[in-house]
Amino acid sequence: QVQLVESGGGLVQAGGSLRLSCAASKTIIRFNTMGWYRQSPGKQRELVAAITNDGSTNYADSVKGRFTISRDNAKNTVYLQMNSLKPEDTAVYYCNRNSIVTGISSWGQGTQVTVSS
């Protein structure tokens, strides 16, 4: 069972930055599409950013130009650099992996990001 552990969330003022990390328990990220999702109260979970095994990335329109997803295969870790944060970015952020081989998907426990105005 692969475990994903997120860290780096917290409270930040609008305009500030945070970097989220997602550490995988096994050497799997190179065989998975890795994604960051977020969910705020009363809303559905939404994709924020994703990175494929070949390094291609895609972003939600709401975060383009402000967020950057990256990965370090040697450390089995995926990052989400979040700049110019806005109050509407407040949510629980979840890491997800989706195997390109088996189609198995799993989630981390989430990390809270709160942006104050």
PDB file of C-alpha atoms in Angstrom:
ATOM      1  CA  GLN A   1       0.000   0.000   0.000  1.00  0.00           C
ATOM      2  CA  VAL A   2       1.487   3.271  -1.113  1.00  0.00           C
ATOM      3  CA  GLN A   3       1.168   6.098   1.350  1.00  0.00           C
ATOM      4  CA  LEU A   4       1.185   9.759   0.444  1.00  0.00           C
ATOM      5  CA  VAL A   5       1.970  12.297   3.150  1.00  0.00           C
ATOM      6  CA  GLU A   6       1.369  15.985   2.559  1.00  0.00           C
ATOM      7  CA  SER A   7       3.032  18.790   4.458  1.00  0.00           C
ATOM      8  CA  GLY A   8       3.629  22.516   4.188  1.00  0.00           C
ATOM      9  CA  GLY A   9       0.159  23.886   4.718  1.00  0.00           C
ATOM     10  CA  GLY A  10      -0.584  26.716   7.091  1.00  0.00           C
ATOM     11  CA  LEU A  11      -1.892  30.221   7.518  1.00  0.00           C
ATOM     12  CA  VAL A  12      -0.596  32.953   5.238  1.00  0.00           C
ATOM     13  CA  GLN A  13      -1.668  36.456   4.307  1.00  0.00           C
ATOM     14  CA  ALA A  14      -2.979  37.259   0.867  1.00  0.00           C
ATOM     15  CA  GLY A  15      -0.094  37.763  -1.534  1.00  0.00           C
ATOM     16  CA  GLY A  16       2.108  35.362   0.354  1.00  0.00           C
ATOM     17  CA  SER A  17       3.580  32.005  -0.637  1.00  0.00           C
ATOM     18  CA  LEU A  18       3.589  28.426   0.554  1.00  0.00           C
ATOM     19  CA  ARG A  19       5.199  25.257  -0.730  1.00  0.00           C
ATOM     20  CA  LEU A  20       3.370  21.995  -0.266  1.00  0.00           C
ATOM     21  CA  SER A  21       5.183  18.664  -0.332  1.00  0.00           C
ATOM     22  CA  CYS A  22       3.842  15.194  -0.978  1.00  0.00           C
ATOM     23  CA  ALA A  23       6.152  12.359   0.012  1.00  0.00           C
ATOM     24  CA  ALA A  24       5.426   8.862  -1.280  1.00  0.00           C
ATOM     25  CA  SER A  25       6.323   5.799   0.756  1.00  0.00           C
ATOM     26  CA  LYS A  26       7.666   3.943  -2.254  1.00  0.00           C
ATOM     27  CA  THR A  27       9.486   4.720  -5.448  1.00  0.00           C
ATOM     28  CA  ILE A  28       6.333   5.254  -7.426  1.00  0.00           C
ATOM     29  CA  ILE A  29       6.027   8.776  -8.610  1.00  0.00           C
ATOM     30  CA  ARG A  30       7.886   8.165 -11.840  1.00  0.00           C
ATOM     31  CA  PHE A  31       5.203   5.613 -12.781  1.00  0.00           C
ATOM     32  CA  ASN A  32       2.293   7.771 -11.801  1.00  0.00           C
ATOM     33  CA  THR A  33       0.554  10.924 -12.755  1.00  0.00           C
ATOM     34  CA  MET A  34       0.771  13.003  -9.600  1.00  0.00           C
ATOM     35  CA  GLY A  35      -1.777  15.650  -8.810  1.00  0.00           C
ATOM     36  CA  TRP A  36      -2.763  18.238  -6.273  1.00  0.00           C
ATOM     37  CA  TYR A  37      -6.439  18.714  -5.562  1.00  0.00           C
ATOM     38  CA  ARG A  38      -8.244  20.975  -3.156  1.00  0.00           C
ATOM     39  CA  GLN A  39     -11.582  21.054  -1.423  1.00  0.00           C
ATOM     40  CA  SER A  40     -13.201  23.865   0.489  1.00  0.00           C
ATOM     41  CA  PRO A  41     -16.376  23.554   2.611  1.00  0.00           C
ATOM     42  CA  GLY A  42     -19.493  22.998   0.556  1.00  0.00           C
ATOM     43  CA  LYS A  43     -17.565  22.533  -2.676  1.00  0.00           C
ATOM     44  CA  GLN A  44     -16.460  19.565  -4.688  1.00  0.00           C
ATOM     45  CA  ARG A  45     -12.852  18.499  -4.754  1.00  0.00           C
ATOM     46  CA  GLU A  46     -11.145  20.072  -7.745  1.00  0.00           C
ATOM     47  CA  LEU A  47      -7.917  19.512  -9.608  1.00  0.00           C
ATOM     48  CA  VAL A  48      -5.351  22.229  -9.004  1.00  0.00           C
ATOM     49  CA  ALA A  49      -2.328  20.893 -10.874  1.00  0.00           C
ATOM     50  CA  ALA A  50      -0.969  17.639 -12.239  1.00  0.00           C
ATOM     51  CA  ILE A  51       2.316  16.324 -13.563  1.00  0.00           C
ATOM     52  CA  THR A  52       2.645  13.214 -15.703  1.00  0.00           C
ATOM     53  CA  ASN A  53       5.426  10.663 -15.662  1.00  0.00           C
ATOM     54  CA  ASP A  54       7.066  12.411 -18.618  1.00  0.00           C
ATOM     55  CA  GLY A  55       6.948  15.785 -16.884  1.00  0.00           C
ATOM     56  CA  SER A  56       4.001  17.354 -18.651  1.00  0.00           C
ATOM     57  CA  THR A  57       1.974  19.661 -16.451  1.00  0.00           C
ATOM     58  CA  ASN A  58      -1.481  21.144 -16.432  1.00  0.00           C
ATOM     59  CA  TYR A  59      -3.154  23.645 -14.150  1.00  0.00           C
ATOM     60  CA  ALA A  60      -6.580  24.869 -13.239  1.00  0.00           C
ATOM     61  CA  ASP A  61      -7.254  28.227 -14.869  1.00  0.00           C
ATOM     62  CA  SER A  62      -7.623  29.818 -11.443  1.00  0.00           C
ATOM     63  CA  VAL A  63      -4.007  29.075 -10.486  1.00  0.00           C
ATOM     64  CA  LYS A  64      -2.158  29.436 -13.786  1.00  0.00           C
ATOM     65  CA  GLY A  65       0.792  31.746 -13.455  1.00  0.00           C
ATOM     66  CA  ARG A  66       0.726  31.541  -9.653  1.00  0.00           C
ATOM     67  CA  PHE A  67       1.232  27.852  -8.820  1.00  0.00           C
ATOM     68  CA  THR A  68       3.928  25.481 -10.014  1.00  0.00           C
ATOM     69  CA  ILE A  69       3.929  21.705  -9.671  1.00  0.00           C
ATOM     70  CA  SER A  70       7.217  19.826  -9.745  1.00  0.00           C
ATOM     71  CA  ARG A  71       8.649  16.530  -8.646  1.00  0.00           C
ATOM     72  CA  ASP A  72      11.877  15.015  -7.435  1.00  0.00           C
ATOM     73  CA  ASN A  73      11.978  11.354  -8.442  1.00  0.00           C
ATOM     74  CA  ALA A  74      15.033  10.671  -6.288  1.00  0.00           C
ATOM     75  CA  LYS A  75      13.154  11.857  -3.203  1.00  0.00           C
ATOM     76  CA  ASN A  76       9.794  10.382  -4.242  1.00  0.00           C
ATOM     77  CA  THR A  77       8.320  13.788  -3.597  1.00  0.00           C
ATOM     78  CA  VAL A  78       6.010  16.113  -5.467  1.00  0.00           C
ATOM     79  CA  TYR A  79       5.794  19.816  -4.703  1.00  0.00           C
ATOM     80  CA  LEU A  80       3.288  22.574  -5.222  1.00  0.00           C
ATOM     81  CA  GLN A  81       4.760  26.061  -5.056  1.00  0.00           C
ATOM     82  CA  MET A  82       1.972  28.533  -4.441  1.00  0.00           C
ATOM     83  CA  ASN A  83       2.648  32.237  -4.933  1.00  0.00           C
ATOM     84  CA  SER A  84       0.419  35.305  -4.855  1.00  0.00           C
ATOM     85  CA  LEU A  85      -2.057  33.440  -2.708  1.00  0.00           C
ATOM     86  CA  LYS A  86      -5.629  34.663  -2.517  1.00  0.00           C
ATOM     87  CA  PRO A  87      -8.335  34.086   0.102  1.00  0.00           C
ATOM     88  CA  GLU A  88     -10.184  31.923  -2.422  1.00  0.00           C
ATOM     89  CA  ASP A  89      -7.228  29.512  -2.391  1.00  0.00           C
ATOM     90  CA  THR A  90      -8.209  28.543   1.140  1.00  0.00           C
ATOM     91  CA  ALA A  91      -8.933  24.809   1.189  1.00  0.00           C
ATOM     92  CA  VAL A  92      -7.665  21.415   2.223  1.00  0.00           C
ATOM     93  CA  TYR A  93      -5.094  20.364  -0.348  1.00  0.00           C
ATOM     94  CA  TYR A  94      -4.760  16.690  -1.223  1.00  0.00           C
ATOM     95  CA  CYS A  95      -2.061  14.819  -3.052  1.00  0.00           C
ATOM     96  CA  ASN A  96      -3.134  12.122  -5.490  1.00  0.00           C
ATOM     97  CA  ARG A  97      -1.343   9.507  -7.485  1.00  0.00           C
ATOM     98  CA  ASN A  98      -2.737   7.604 -10.446  1.00  0.00           C
ATOM     99  CA  SER A  99      -0.721   4.682 -11.757  1.00  0.00           C
ATOM    100  CA  ILE A 100      -0.076   4.692 -15.482  1.00  0.00           C
ATOM    101  CA  VAL A 101       0.358   0.904 -15.286  1.00  0.00           C
ATOM    102  CA  THR A 102      -2.533  -0.334 -13.121  1.00  0.00           C
ATOM    103  CA  GLY A 103      -4.870   2.648 -12.944  1.00  0.00           C
ATOM    104  CA  ILE A 104      -4.797   2.449  -9.162  1.00  0.00           C
ATOM    105  CA  SER A 105      -5.373   5.800  -7.497  1.00  0.00           C
ATOM    106  CA  SER A 106      -4.710   6.829  -3.911  1.00  0.00           C
ATOM    107  CA  TRP A 107      -4.868   9.957  -1.774  1.00  0.00           C
ATOM    108  CA  GLY A 108      -2.999  11.601   1.028  1.00  0.00           C
ATOM    109  CA  GLN A 109      -4.677  12.796   4.190  1.00  0.00           C
ATOM    110  CA  GLY A 110      -4.688  16.445   3.157  1.00  0.00           C
ATOM    111  CA  THR A 111      -3.118  19.624   4.463  1.00  0.00           C
ATOM    112  CA  GLN A 112      -4.981  22.804   5.328  1.00  0.00           C
ATOM    113  CA  VAL A 113      -4.117  26.043   3.562  1.00  0.00           C
ATOM    114  CA  THR A 114      -5.711  29.212   4.899  1.00  0.00           C
ATOM    115  CA  VAL A 115      -5.193  32.575   3.220  1.00  0.00           C
ATOM    116  CA  SER A 116      -6.284  35.618   5.193  1.00  0.00           C
ATOM    117  CA  SER A 117      -7.314  38.857   3.538  1.00  0.00           C
TER     118      SER A 117
END
